[in-house]
Amino acid sequence: MSDNLTGMVKRVITTLEDDLDGSEANETIIFSIDAAEYEIDLNNVHAAELREAMNKYTAVARKTTGRARPARRPSTGTKDAKAVRAWAIENGIPVNARGRIQADVMERYAAAL
């Protein structure tokens, strides 16, 4: 007797809530100042208020694009750490049996992928 599984559909609905007053938000606005990036969910009225407040400054500011960001190192979650250690051992690379994996080992692993 074979199992006859039917296709299951999963629908995820994300509802934005205005971060100022808790009403339904219409958009997420991302902005940065002093090298910190922020994200806020706002309804149409609050989004317009934010843009109006910022307009005084953005009207005379220089727009920048393509700013290089530092590369992120790969995450070393438990499963990844096991895979990295196994790869290092298979390739004759000394690696700590426990704890944090050395940065050079992580870099070599990432380059090998």
mmCIF file with all atom_site columns, C-alpha atoms in Angstrom, residues 12-96:
data_model
loop_
_atom_site.group_PDB
_atom_site.id
_atom_site.type_symbol
_atom_site.label_atom_id
_atom_site.label_alt_id
_atom_site.label_comp_id
_atom_site.label_asym_id
_atom_site.label_entity_id
_atom_site.label_seq_id
_atom_site.pdbx_PDB_ins_code
_atom_site.Cartn_x
_atom_site.Cartn_y
_atom_site.Cartn_z
_atom_site.occupancy
_atom_site.B_iso_or_equiv
_atom_site.pdbx_formal_charge
_atom_site.auth_seq_id
_atom_site.auth_comp_id
_atom_site.auth_asym_id
_atom_site.auth_atom_id
_atom_site.pdbx_PDB_model_num
ATOM 1  C CA . VAL A 1 12 ? 1.644  33.376 5.246  1.00 0.00 ? 12 VAL A CA 1
ATOM 2  C CA . ILE A 1 13 ? 0.041  36.774 5.576  1.00 0.00 ? 13 ILE A CA 1
ATOM 3  C CA . THR A 1 14 ? 2.112  39.601 6.997  1.00 0.00 ? 14 THR A CA 1
ATOM 4  C CA . THR A 1 15 ? 0.208  42.548 8.388  1.00 0.00 ? 15 THR A CA 1
ATOM 5  C CA . LEU A 1 16 ? 2.149  45.729 9.033  1.00 0.00 ? 16 LEU A CA 1
ATOM 6  C CA . GLU A 1 17 ? 1.343  47.714 12.161 1.00 0.00 ? 17 GLU A CA 1
ATOM 7  C CA . ASP A 1 18 ? 2.197  51.416 12.388 1.00 0.00 ? 18 ASP A CA 1
ATOM 8  C CA . ASP A 1 19 ? 5.070  51.725 14.860 1.00 0.00 ? 19 ASP A CA 1
ATOM 9  C CA . LEU A 1 20 ? 3.763  55.059 16.151 1.00 0.00 ? 20 LEU A CA 1
ATOM 10 C CA . ASP A 1 21 ? 0.103  54.398 16.912 1.00 0.00 ? 21 ASP A CA 1
ATOM 11 C CA . GLY A 1 22 ? -0.571 50.716 16.245 1.00 0.00 ? 22 GLY A CA 1
ATOM 12 C CA . SER A 1 23 ? -2.919 51.322 13.306 1.00 0.00 ? 23 SER A CA 1
ATOM 13 C CA . GLU A 1 24 ? -2.544 49.393 10.029 1.00 0.00 ? 24 GLU A CA 1
ATOM 14 C CA . ALA A 1 25 ? 0.660  50.409 8.275  1.00 0.00 ? 25 ALA A CA 1
ATOM 15 C CA . ASN A 1 26 ? 0.975  50.738 4.514  1.00 0.00 ? 26 ASN A CA 1
ATOM 16 C CA . GLU A 1 27 ? 4.731  50.625 4.068  1.00 0.00 ? 27 GLU A CA 1
ATOM 17 C CA . THR A 1 28 ? 8.118  50.059 5.618  1.00 0.00 ? 28 THR A CA 1
ATOM 18 C CA . ILE A 1 29 ? 10.520 52.977 5.368  1.00 0.00 ? 29 ILE A CA 1
ATOM 19 C CA . ILE A 1 30 ? 14.269 52.448 5.661  1.00 0.00 ? 30 ILE A CA 1
ATOM 20 C CA . PHE A 1 31 ? 16.500 55.392 6.485  1.00 0.00 ? 31 PHE A CA 1
ATOM 21 C CA . SER A 1 32 ? 19.900 55.980 8.009  1.00 0.00 ? 32 SER A CA 1
ATOM 22 C CA . ILE A 1 33 ? 21.621 58.648 10.045 1.00 0.00 ? 33 ILE A CA 1
ATOM 23 C CA . ASP A 1 34 ? 24.984 58.710 11.812 1.00 0.00 ? 34 ASP A CA 1
ATOM 24 C CA . ALA A 1 35 ? 25.991 55.401 10.194 1.00 0.00 ? 35 ALA A CA 1
ATOM 25 C CA . ALA A 1 36 ? 22.996 53.582 11.736 1.00 0.00 ? 36 ALA A CA 1
ATOM 26 C CA . GLU A 1 37 ? 20.248 52.180 9.513  1.00 0.00 ? 37 GLU A CA 1
ATOM 27 C CA . TYR A 1 38 ? 16.638 52.198 10.716 1.00 0.00 ? 38 TYR A CA 1
ATOM 28 C CA . GLU A 1 39 ? 13.427 50.588 9.507  1.00 0.00 ? 39 GLU A CA 1
ATOM 29 C CA . ILE A 1 40 ? 9.937  51.749 10.503 1.00 0.00 ? 40 ILE A CA 1
ATOM 30 C CA . ASP A 1 41 ? 6.436  50.621 9.520  1.00 0.00 ? 41 ASP A CA 1
ATOM 31 C CA . LEU A 1 42 ? 4.071  53.556 8.967  1.00 0.00 ? 42 LEU A CA 1
ATOM 32 C CA . ASN A 1 43 ? 0.606  54.333 7.638  1.00 0.00 ? 43 ASN A CA 1
ATOM 33 C CA . ASN A 1 44 ? 0.228  56.835 4.775  1.00 0.00 ? 44 ASN A CA 1
ATOM 34 C CA . VAL A 1 45 ? -0.243 59.852 7.068  1.00 0.00 ? 45 VAL A CA 1
ATOM 35 C CA . HIS A 1 46 ? 2.796  59.127 9.238  1.00 0.00 ? 46 HIS A CA 1
ATOM 36 C CA . ALA A 1 47 ? 4.924  58.261 6.194  1.00 0.00 ? 47 ALA A CA 1
ATOM 37 C CA . ALA A 1 48 ? 4.049  61.636 4.660  1.00 0.00 ? 48 ALA A CA 1
ATOM 38 C CA . GLU A 1 49 ? 4.887  63.376 7.965  1.00 0.00 ? 49 GLU A CA 1
ATOM 39 C CA . LEU A 1 50 ? 8.282  61.667 8.098  1.00 0.00 ? 50 LEU A CA 1
ATOM 40 C CA . ARG A 1 51 ? 9.056  62.574 4.500  1.00 0.00 ? 51 ARG A CA 1
ATOM 41 C CA . GLU A 1 52 ? 7.973  66.175 5.085  1.00 0.00 ? 52 GLU A CA 1
ATOM 42 C CA . ALA A 1 53 ? 10.176 66.443 8.176  1.00 0.00 ? 53 ALA A CA 1
ATOM 43 C CA . MET A 1 54 ? 13.143 65.001 6.288  1.00 0.00 ? 54 MET A CA 1
ATOM 44 C CA . ASN A 1 55 ? 12.532 67.086 3.153  1.00 0.00 ? 55 ASN A CA 1
ATOM 45 C CA . LYS A 1 56 ? 14.217 70.160 4.668  1.00 0.00 ? 56 LYS A CA 1
ATOM 46 C CA . TYR A 1 57 ? 17.439 68.157 4.932  1.00 0.00 ? 57 TYR A CA 1
ATOM 47 C CA . THR A 1 58 ? 17.233 65.859 1.923  1.00 0.00 ? 58 THR A CA 1
ATOM 48 C CA . ALA A 1 59 ? 16.558 68.843 -0.355 1.00 0.00 ? 59 ALA A CA 1
ATOM 49 C CA . VAL A 1 60 ? 20.058 70.185 0.312  1.00 0.00 ? 60 VAL A CA 1
ATOM 50 C CA . ALA A 1 61 ? 21.915 66.946 1.033  1.00 0.00 ? 61 ALA A CA 1
ATOM 51 C CA . ARG A 1 62 ? 24.139 64.994 -1.347 1.00 0.00 ? 62 ARG A CA 1
ATOM 52 C CA . LYS A 1 63 ? 22.673 61.647 -2.325 1.00 0.00 ? 63 LYS A CA 1
ATOM 53 C CA . THR A 1 64 ? 25.089 58.748 -2.068 1.00 0.00 ? 64 THR A CA 1
ATOM 54 C CA . THR A 1 65 ? 24.777 55.349 -3.729 1.00 0.00 ? 65 THR A CA 1
ATOM 55 C CA . GLY A 1 66 ? 26.837 52.226 -3.988 1.00 0.00 ? 66 GLY A CA 1
ATOM 56 C CA . ARG A 1 67 ? 28.616 52.682 -0.689 1.00 0.00 ? 67 ARG A CA 1
ATOM 57 C CA . ALA A 1 68 ? 30.656 49.568 -0.020 1.00 0.00 ? 68 ALA A CA 1
ATOM 58 C CA . ARG A 1 69 ? 29.696 47.674 3.088  1.00 0.00 ? 69 ARG A CA 1
ATOM 59 C CA . PRO A 1 70 ? 32.058 45.351 4.883  1.00 0.00 ? 70 PRO A CA 1
ATOM 60 C CA . ALA A 1 71 ? 31.649 41.707 3.946  1.00 0.00 ? 71 ALA A CA 1
ATOM 61 C CA . ARG A 1 72 ? 29.902 39.556 6.505  1.00 0.00 ? 72 ARG A CA 1
ATOM 62 C CA . ARG A 1 73 ? 31.563 36.406 7.673  1.00 0.00 ? 73 ARG A CA 1
ATOM 63 C CA . PRO A 1 74 ? 29.589 33.224 7.249  1.00 0.00 ? 74 PRO A CA 1
ATOM 64 C CA . SER A 1 75 ? 27.451 32.219 10.194 1.00 0.00 ? 75 SER A CA 1
ATOM 65 C CA . THR A 1 76 ? 28.758 29.321 12.222 1.00 0.00 ? 76 THR A CA 1
ATOM 66 C CA . GLY A 1 77 ? 25.604 27.751 13.604 1.00 0.00 ? 77 GLY A CA 1
ATOM 67 C CA . THR A 1 78 ? 25.848 24.275 15.132 1.00 0.00 ? 78 THR A CA 1
ATOM 68 C CA . LYS A 1 79 ? 25.119 22.467 11.848 1.00 0.00 ? 79 LYS A CA 1
ATOM 69 C CA . ASP A 1 80 ? 27.498 24.686 9.871  1.00 0.00 ? 80 ASP A CA 1
ATOM 70 C CA . ALA A 1 81 ? 30.266 24.216 12.434 1.00 0.00 ? 81 ALA A CA 1
ATOM 71 C CA . LYS A 1 82 ? 29.979 20.447 12.128 1.00 0.00 ? 82 LYS A CA 1
ATOM 72 C CA . ALA A 1 83 ? 30.160 20.680 8.354  1.00 0.00 ? 83 ALA A CA 1
ATOM 73 C CA . VAL A 1 84 ? 33.154 23.018 8.475  1.00 0.00 ? 84 VAL A CA 1
ATOM 74 C CA . ARG A 1 85 ? 35.014 20.781 10.915 1.00 0.00 ? 85 ARG A CA 1
ATOM 75 C CA . ALA A 1 86 ? 34.299 17.698 8.802  1.00 0.00 ? 86 ALA A CA 1
ATOM 76 C CA . TRP A 1 87 ? 35.477 19.508 5.655  1.00 0.00 ? 87 TRP A CA 1
ATOM 77 C CA . ALA A 1 88 ? 38.640 20.735 7.392  1.00 0.00 ? 88 ALA A CA 1
ATOM 78 C CA . ILE A 1 89 ? 39.514 17.255 8.671  1.00 0.00 ? 89 ILE A CA 1
ATOM 79 C CA . GLU A 1 90 ? 38.888 15.708 5.228  1.00 0.00 ? 90 GLU A CA 1
ATOM 80 C CA . ASN A 1 91 ? 41.220 18.287 3.708  1.00 0.00 ? 91 ASN A CA 1
ATOM 81 C CA . GLY A 1 92 ? 43.974 17.924 6.311  1.00 0.00 ? 92 GLY A CA 1
ATOM 82 C CA . ILE A 1 93 ? 43.418 21.369 7.799  1.00 0.00 ? 93 ILE A CA 1
ATOM 83 C CA . PRO A 1 94 ? 43.982 21.642 11.560 1.00 0.00 ? 94 PRO A CA 1
ATOM 84 C CA . VAL A 1 95 ? 40.782 22.753 13.300 1.00 0.00 ? 95 VAL A CA 1
ATOM 85 C CA . ASN A 1 96 ? 39.693 23.097 16.935 1.00 0.00 ? 96 ASN A CA 1
#
